[in-house]
Short mmCIF file of C-alpha atoms and ligand atoms in Angstrom, two decimals:
data_model
loop_
_atom_site.label_atom_id
_atom_site.label_comp_id
_atom_site.label_asym_id
_atom_site.label_seq_id
_atom_site.Cartn_x
_atom_site.Cartn_y
_atom_site.Cartn_z
CA MET A 146 11.66 21.89 65.17
CA PRO A 147 11.28 24.38 61.91
CA ARG A 148 14.67 23.19 60.60
CA ARG A 149 13.38 19.77 60.43
CA ILE A 150 10.62 21.00 58.78
CA SER A 151 12.03 22.93 55.73
CA ALA A 152 14.68 19.72 55.69
CA ILE A 153 11.73 17.57 54.55
CA ALA A 154 10.04 20.36 52.32
CA LEU A 155 13.38 20.19 50.22
CA ALA A 156 13.55 16.35 50.22
CA GLY A 157 10.08 16.58 48.78
CA VAL A 158 11.36 19.35 46.57
CA ILE A 159 14.32 17.35 45.16
CA ALA A 160 11.98 14.53 44.46
CA MET A 161 9.53 16.26 42.24
CA THR A 162 12.09 17.80 40.27
CA LEU A 163 13.59 14.51 39.71
CA SER A 164 10.45 12.83 38.51
CA ALA A 165 9.81 16.04 36.25
CA CYS A 166 12.81 15.59 34.38
CA GLY A 167 12.40 12.13 33.97
CA GLY A 168 14.75 10.38 36.36
CA GLY A 169 15.21 6.74 35.89
CA SER A 170 13.93 6.39 32.67
CA THR A 171 15.62 4.12 30.21
CA GLY A 172 16.91 4.99 27.01
CA ALA A 173 13.96 4.11 24.95
CA ASP A 174 12.00 7.14 25.24
CA ALA A 175 14.72 9.84 24.69
CA GLY A 176 13.40 11.86 22.35
CA GLY A 177 9.52 10.40 21.88
CA SER A 178 6.40 12.57 22.67
CA GLY A 179 5.04 10.58 25.66
CA GLY A 180 8.11 10.34 28.25
CA GLY A 181 6.81 6.95 28.80
CA ASP A 182 8.87 4.17 28.32
CA LYS A 183 6.94 2.85 24.53
CA LEU A 184 8.81 3.53 21.53
CA VAL A 185 6.53 6.18 19.65
CA MET A 186 5.57 5.77 15.83
CA GLY A 187 3.29 8.47 13.77
CA PHE A 188 2.14 6.62 10.96
CA SER A 189 0.24 8.02 7.77
CA GLN A 190 -2.34 6.09 5.66
CA VAL A 191 -3.34 6.48 2.26
CA GLY A 192 -6.85 6.16 3.35
CA ALA A 193 -9.54 3.29 3.29
CA GLU A 194 -9.95 2.90 -0.26
CA SER A 195 -9.71 -0.82 -0.66
CA GLY A 196 -9.72 -3.65 1.33
CA TRP A 197 -5.99 -4.29 0.78
CA ARG A 198 -6.09 -1.11 2.66
CA THR A 199 -8.26 -2.06 4.96
CA ALA A 200 -6.05 -5.10 5.88
CA ASN A 201 -2.46 -2.95 5.67
CA THR A 202 -4.20 -0.84 8.32
CA LYS A 203 -5.42 -3.49 10.48
CA SER A 204 -1.78 -5.71 9.88
CA VAL A 205 -0.06 -1.81 11.44
CA GLN A 206 -2.22 -1.62 14.31
CA ASP A 207 -2.20 -5.42 15.56
CA SER A 208 1.53 -5.51 15.30
CA ALA A 209 2.05 -1.78 17.07
CA LYS A 210 -0.06 -3.50 19.85
CA THR A 211 2.47 -6.78 19.70
CA ALA A 212 5.42 -5.17 19.41
CA GLY A 213 5.01 -2.51 22.60
CA ILE A 214 4.82 0.17 20.12
CA GLU A 215 2.67 3.29 20.78
CA LEU A 216 1.07 4.26 17.30
CA LYS A 217 -0.21 7.60 16.39
CA PHE A 218 -2.49 7.14 13.43
CA SER A 219 -3.78 9.44 11.02
CA ASP A 220 -5.94 8.25 7.60
CA ALA A 221 -5.04 11.06 4.78
CA GLN A 222 -8.43 10.06 2.54
CA GLN A 223 -5.93 9.73 -0.32
CA LYS A 224 -4.93 13.49 0.02
CA GLN A 225 -0.99 14.30 0.05
CA GLU A 226 -1.80 17.76 1.69
CA ASN A 227 -3.06 15.69 4.90
CA GLN A 228 -0.43 13.44 4.69
CA ILE A 229 2.32 16.47 4.81
CA LYS A 230 0.04 17.71 7.68
CA ALA A 231 0.01 14.16 9.70
CA ILE A 232 4.05 14.57 9.19
CA ARG A 233 4.48 18.07 10.45
CA SER A 234 2.38 17.47 13.61
CA PHE A 235 4.80 14.37 13.75
CA ILE A 236 7.65 15.86 14.06
CA GLN A 237 5.55 18.66 16.18
CA GLN A 238 4.90 15.98 19.07
CA LYS A 239 8.54 14.31 18.71
CA VAL A 240 7.65 11.23 17.71
CA ASP A 241 10.25 8.52 17.41
CA VAL A 242 9.75 7.05 14.35
CA ILE A 243 7.77 8.25 11.56
CA ALA A 244 6.05 5.44 9.16
CA PHE A 245 4.16 6.67 6.03
CA SER A 246 2.97 5.37 3.02
CA PRO A 247 2.55 8.28 -0.18
CA VAL A 248 -0.37 8.43 -1.67
CA VAL A 249 1.78 9.64 -4.89
CA GLU A 250 5.08 9.45 -5.28
CA SER A 251 6.12 12.78 -6.09
CA GLY A 252 6.60 16.07 -3.76
CA TRP A 253 7.89 15.13 -0.65
CA ASP A 254 11.49 16.22 -0.18
CA THR A 255 10.66 19.39 1.88
CA VAL A 256 8.28 17.59 4.57
CA LEU A 257 10.97 14.78 4.42
CA LYS A 258 14.48 17.05 5.02
CA GLU A 259 11.71 18.62 7.95
CA ALA A 260 11.92 15.34 9.59
CA GLN A 261 15.63 14.39 9.38
CA ASN A 262 16.26 18.29 9.89
CA ALA A 263 14.39 17.29 13.57
CA LYS A 264 16.73 14.49 13.42
CA ILE A 265 13.63 12.14 13.34
CA PRO A 266 13.99 8.58 10.87
CA VAL A 267 10.95 8.07 8.22
CA VAL A 268 10.43 4.57 7.35
CA LEU A 269 8.19 4.52 4.07
CA THR A 270 5.99 1.63 3.70
CA ASP A 271 4.27 -0.13 0.99
CA ARG A 272 4.38 3.38 -1.50
CA ALA A 273 7.92 4.56 -2.23
CA VAL A 274 8.82 8.34 -3.70
CA ASP A 275 10.65 9.24 -6.52
CA SER A 276 12.71 11.52 -4.20
CA LYS A 277 16.73 11.53 -5.54
CA ASP A 278 17.81 11.84 -2.07
CA THR A 279 17.47 8.63 -0.48
CA SER A 280 18.91 9.79 2.65
CA LEU A 281 15.80 11.41 3.33
CA TYR A 282 14.08 7.81 4.35
CA LYS A 283 15.87 5.04 6.64
CA THR A 284 14.16 1.99 4.27
CA PHE A 285 11.37 0.97 1.99
CA LEU A 286 9.52 -1.78 2.99
CA GLY A 287 6.82 -3.10 0.43
CA SER A 288 5.84 -4.86 -2.87
CA ASP A 289 8.25 -5.27 -6.35
CA PHE A 290 5.17 -3.16 -8.26
CA ILE A 291 6.52 -3.63 -11.68
CA GLU A 292 7.04 -7.11 -10.80
CA GLU A 293 3.69 -7.09 -10.21
CA GLY A 294 2.95 -5.49 -13.67
CA LYS A 295 5.07 -8.16 -15.41
CA LYS A 296 3.24 -11.26 -14.02
CA ALA A 297 -0.16 -10.36 -14.78
CA GLY A 298 0.89 -9.01 -18.15
CA GLN A 299 3.03 -12.23 -18.87
CA TRP A 300 0.01 -14.48 -17.41
CA LEU A 301 -1.97 -12.60 -20.97
CA VAL A 302 0.80 -13.50 -22.91
CA ASP A 303 0.53 -17.11 -21.76
CA GLN A 304 -3.06 -17.27 -22.79
CA TYR A 305 -3.36 -16.00 -25.67
CA LYS A 306 -0.18 -17.46 -26.81
CA ASP A 307 -1.52 -19.12 -29.66
CA GLU A 308 -4.17 -15.98 -30.61
CA THR A 309 -3.48 -14.85 -34.26
CA GLY A 310 -6.09 -11.31 -34.19
CA ASP A 311 -5.58 -8.56 -31.68
CA VAL A 312 -6.58 -8.69 -28.48
CA ASN A 313 -8.06 -5.99 -26.67
CA ILE A 314 -7.42 -4.45 -23.58
CA VAL A 315 -8.90 -1.90 -21.03
CA GLU A 316 -6.85 -0.76 -18.52
CA LEU A 317 -8.14 0.25 -14.92
CA GLN A 318 -5.21 2.23 -13.14
CA GLY A 319 -4.85 2.84 -9.42
CA THR A 320 -4.72 6.61 -8.24
CA THR A 321 -2.64 8.90 -10.35
CA GLY A 322 0.66 9.59 -9.65
CA SER A 323 0.74 6.68 -7.09
CA ALA A 324 3.69 4.25 -7.38
CA PRO A 325 1.43 1.04 -7.64
CA ALA A 326 -0.69 3.23 -10.48
CA ASN A 327 2.86 3.79 -12.18
CA ASP A 328 4.67 0.78 -11.93
CA ARG A 329 2.32 -2.32 -12.94
CA LYS A 330 0.92 -0.10 -15.59
CA ALA A 331 4.67 0.03 -16.51
CA GLY A 332 5.49 -3.49 -15.83
CA PHE A 333 2.65 -4.60 -17.50
CA GLY A 334 3.00 -2.58 -21.22
CA GLU A 335 6.40 -4.20 -21.39
CA VAL A 336 5.84 -7.47 -21.39
CA ILE A 337 2.86 -7.39 -23.70
CA ALA A 338 5.11 -4.75 -25.72
CA ALA A 339 6.40 -7.78 -27.36
CA ASP A 340 3.61 -9.05 -29.57
CA PRO A 341 1.93 -5.72 -31.66
CA LYS A 342 -1.39 -7.61 -31.30
CA PHE A 343 -1.83 -6.69 -27.87
CA LYS A 344 -3.70 -3.42 -27.97
CA ILE A 345 -4.98 -0.60 -24.95
CA ILE A 346 -7.77 0.44 -26.60
CA ALA A 347 -8.67 2.34 -22.90
CA SER A 348 -6.76 3.51 -19.85
CA GLN A 349 -8.07 5.41 -16.95
CA THR A 350 -7.99 5.95 -13.28
CA GLY A 351 -10.41 4.39 -11.25
CA ASP A 352 -8.53 5.64 -7.90
CA PHE A 353 -8.49 1.93 -6.62
CA THR A 354 -11.99 2.26 -5.59
CA ARG A 355 -15.09 -0.19 -6.54
CA ALA A 356 -17.49 2.91 -7.05
CA LYS A 357 -15.00 4.35 -9.43
CA GLY A 358 -13.68 1.01 -11.15
CA LYS A 359 -17.61 0.60 -12.16
CA GLU A 360 -18.31 3.90 -12.94
CA VAL A 361 -14.80 4.15 -15.69
CA MET A 362 -15.71 0.01 -16.82
CA GLU A 363 -19.92 1.42 -17.76
CA ALA A 364 -17.48 4.19 -20.05
CA PHE A 365 -15.49 1.68 -21.32
CA LEU A 366 -18.49 -0.75 -22.41
CA LYS A 367 -20.33 2.48 -24.33
CA SER A 368 -17.75 3.00 -26.47
CA ASN A 369 -16.08 0.16 -26.73
CA SER A 370 -18.12 -3.06 -28.34
CA ASP A 371 -15.11 -5.12 -28.86
CA ILE A 372 -13.40 -5.61 -25.20
CA ASP A 373 -11.40 -8.99 -24.87
CA VAL A 374 -9.46 -8.20 -21.60
CA LEU A 375 -10.04 -5.98 -18.63
CA PHE A 376 -6.56 -5.43 -16.63
CA ALA A 377 -7.39 -3.43 -13.22
CA HIS A 378 -4.37 -2.80 -10.55
CA ASN A 379 -6.58 -3.58 -8.10
CA ASP A 380 -9.18 -6.15 -6.67
CA ASP A 381 -11.89 -3.75 -5.85
CA MET A 382 -11.81 -1.76 -9.24
CA GLY A 383 -11.89 -5.55 -11.09
CA LEU A 384 -14.99 -5.56 -8.12
CA GLY A 385 -16.62 -2.58 -9.33
CA ALA A 386 -15.73 -3.46 -13.59
CA ILE A 387 -17.79 -7.18 -13.15
CA GLU A 388 -20.61 -5.10 -12.04
CA ALA A 389 -20.38 -2.99 -14.87
CA ILE A 390 -19.86 -6.09 -17.17
CA GLU A 391 -22.31 -7.58 -16.02
CA GLY A 392 -24.89 -4.43 -16.04
CA ALA A 393 -24.28 -4.83 -19.65
CA GLY A 394 -25.22 -8.36 -20.31
CA LYS A 395 -21.92 -9.61 -20.41
CA VAL A 396 -20.43 -12.68 -18.57
CA PRO A 397 -17.05 -11.46 -16.52
CA GLY A 398 -14.18 -14.20 -16.86
CA LYS A 399 -15.90 -15.40 -20.05
CA ASP A 400 -16.93 -12.65 -22.54
CA ILE A 401 -14.21 -10.42 -20.93
CA LYS A 402 -11.54 -11.90 -19.27
CA ILE A 403 -10.35 -10.26 -16.16
CA ILE A 404 -6.72 -10.01 -14.79
CA THR A 405 -6.56 -7.80 -10.72
CA ILE A 406 -4.10 -7.09 -7.92
CA ASP A 407 -3.91 -7.97 -4.54
CA ALA A 408 -5.61 -10.98 -4.01
CA VAL A 409 -8.25 -10.00 -1.08
CA LYS A 410 -10.72 -11.98 -0.06
CA ASP A 411 -13.42 -10.50 -2.27
CA GLY A 412 -11.31 -11.11 -5.32
CA MET A 413 -10.38 -14.55 -4.17
CA GLN A 414 -13.85 -14.89 -4.09
CA ALA A 415 -14.38 -14.30 -7.51
CA LEU A 416 -11.73 -15.66 -8.94
CA ALA A 417 -13.12 -19.07 -6.97
CA ASP A 418 -16.24 -18.15 -8.85
CA GLY A 419 -15.07 -17.78 -12.46
CA LYS A 420 -15.28 -14.15 -12.61
CA ILE A 421 -11.72 -13.17 -12.79
CA ASN A 422 -9.03 -15.34 -14.60
CA TYR A 423 -6.10 -14.18 -12.83
CA ILE A 424 -4.72 -12.44 -9.45
CA VAL A 425 -0.99 -11.35 -8.50
CA GLU A 426 -0.51 -11.37 -4.97
CA CYS A 427 -0.12 -8.02 -3.34
CA SER A 428 0.83 -8.16 0.48
CA PRO A 429 -0.93 -6.19 3.00
CA LEU A 430 0.33 -7.89 5.83
CA LEU A 431 3.47 -5.13 6.34
CA GLY A 432 2.77 -4.82 10.10
CA PRO A 433 5.68 -7.35 11.69
CA GLN A 434 8.54 -6.18 9.52
CA LEU A 435 7.59 -2.66 9.35
CA MET A 436 7.82 -2.58 13.37
CA ASP A 437 10.89 -4.53 13.13
CA LEU A 438 12.68 -2.09 10.74
CA ALA A 439 11.44 0.94 13.29
CA LYS A 440 12.50 -0.78 16.57
CA LYS A 441 15.88 -0.98 14.81
CA VAL A 442 16.18 2.56 12.68
CA VAL A 443 15.26 3.99 16.25
CA ALA A 444 18.21 2.26 17.27
CA GLY A 445 20.64 3.14 15.28
CA GLU A 446 20.87 -0.34 13.90
CA ALA A 447 21.71 -0.68 10.25
CA VAL A 448 18.65 -1.69 7.87
CA PRO A 449 18.47 -2.60 3.95
CA GLN A 450 17.72 0.03 1.87
CA ARG A 451 14.92 -1.29 0.64
CA VAL A 452 12.38 -4.37 1.86
CA VAL A 453 10.95 -6.17 -0.95
CA THR A 454 7.65 -8.16 -0.01
CA GLU A 455 7.48 -11.45 -0.94
CA GLU A 456 4.20 -12.41 -3.68
CA THR A 457 2.94 -15.19 -4.97
CA THR A 458 0.23 -15.26 -7.92
CA PHE A 459 -3.66 -17.13 -8.42
CA THR A 460 -4.97 -19.15 -11.09
CA GLN A 461 -8.86 -19.90 -10.46
CA GLU A 462 -7.97 -23.53 -9.60
CA LYS A 463 -5.57 -21.95 -6.89
CA ALA A 464 -7.88 -19.89 -5.27
CA LYS A 465 -10.36 -22.54 -4.58
CA GLU A 466 -8.33 -24.91 -2.64
CA VAL A 467 -6.82 -21.73 -0.49
CA LEU A 468 -9.92 -19.98 -0.54
CA SER A 469 -10.68 -20.96 3.37
CA SER A 470 -7.39 -20.29 4.96
CA ARG A 471 -7.11 -16.72 3.15
CA GLN A 472 -6.17 -13.94 6.32
CA TYR A 473 -7.59 -11.11 4.91
O1 AHR B 201 -0.15 0.48 -2.40
C1 AHR B 201 -1.34 -0.51 -2.93
C2 AHR B 201 -2.18 -0.58 -3.02
O2 AHR B 201 -3.01 0.61 -2.96
C3 AHR B 201 -2.95 -1.89 -3.72
O3 AHR B 201 -2.59 -3.01 -4.48
C4 AHR B 201 -4.83 -1.29 -3.85
O4 AHR B 201 -5.37 -1.92 -3.53
C5 AHR B 201 -4.31 0.04 -2.64
O5 AHR B 201 -5.38 0.76 -2.97
#
């Protein structure tokens, strides 16, 4: 009798040990933090600076749910040090994959090396890093920001082709050191450089926010009486600038022509209303492709080093046509 009891107890101990070791689990949870069946992604987002960012966050969160991926989401509030902390925490938690949209381009090598040493693949989304060692990340999904800047410049060149006098431009740059600010400036500058009548008379960061866009535009208006064109690196800064222009008694879209980038709903509304003249699209709906790429890199499948988002441009007429069906 005592022998039978100890046999039952021994069977119980063996069963408990097996389940603690994760016996019977699938390959998908190997290396993941949760020990469940779901692939775990650590995602470090830039912040909540713009309508674009809000739409991007929603796309990432919704797509993770649809793809059955457990998302550990962290908001860096536009600070690189917060992103580095978040990535280190993801490494400690042994997530299956890390994805992030870098606030700025430089200064990532050390933390990316730490992820590589921990054998956790990294996917860049939306923004690039300037690391020379491209083996530090598996792929980069996002827009071609240089091309966006070029499209903005080309519209300007076409609009002013018959103009003989100077065209005075003010520029609201995105976050200093960020890939979209660097590249949009470069692409725009390259195209307008073909004609010396285009003059950038003031250029300053508005940090991609509406409030900063307004503040900097107010300063531009105070120190420059003859502004013909505003090139804003995103819709939000352009929308803030519109408030400043109206506050100064001028008519946005007429007295000062405005070109922006993104094509979020508020921007498209202003375009349809004639307050913005041209918008270059930058799509925030990166979530589905991101989840797909993440699954592939975790499974060890080959992925392209660069996946470029397809985008278009909008005139005022086109904005009126598509406004009601705009998703974000
Ligand atoms: O990186 C994409 C840019 O970041 C968007 O154009 C801007 O609105 C956002 O803040």
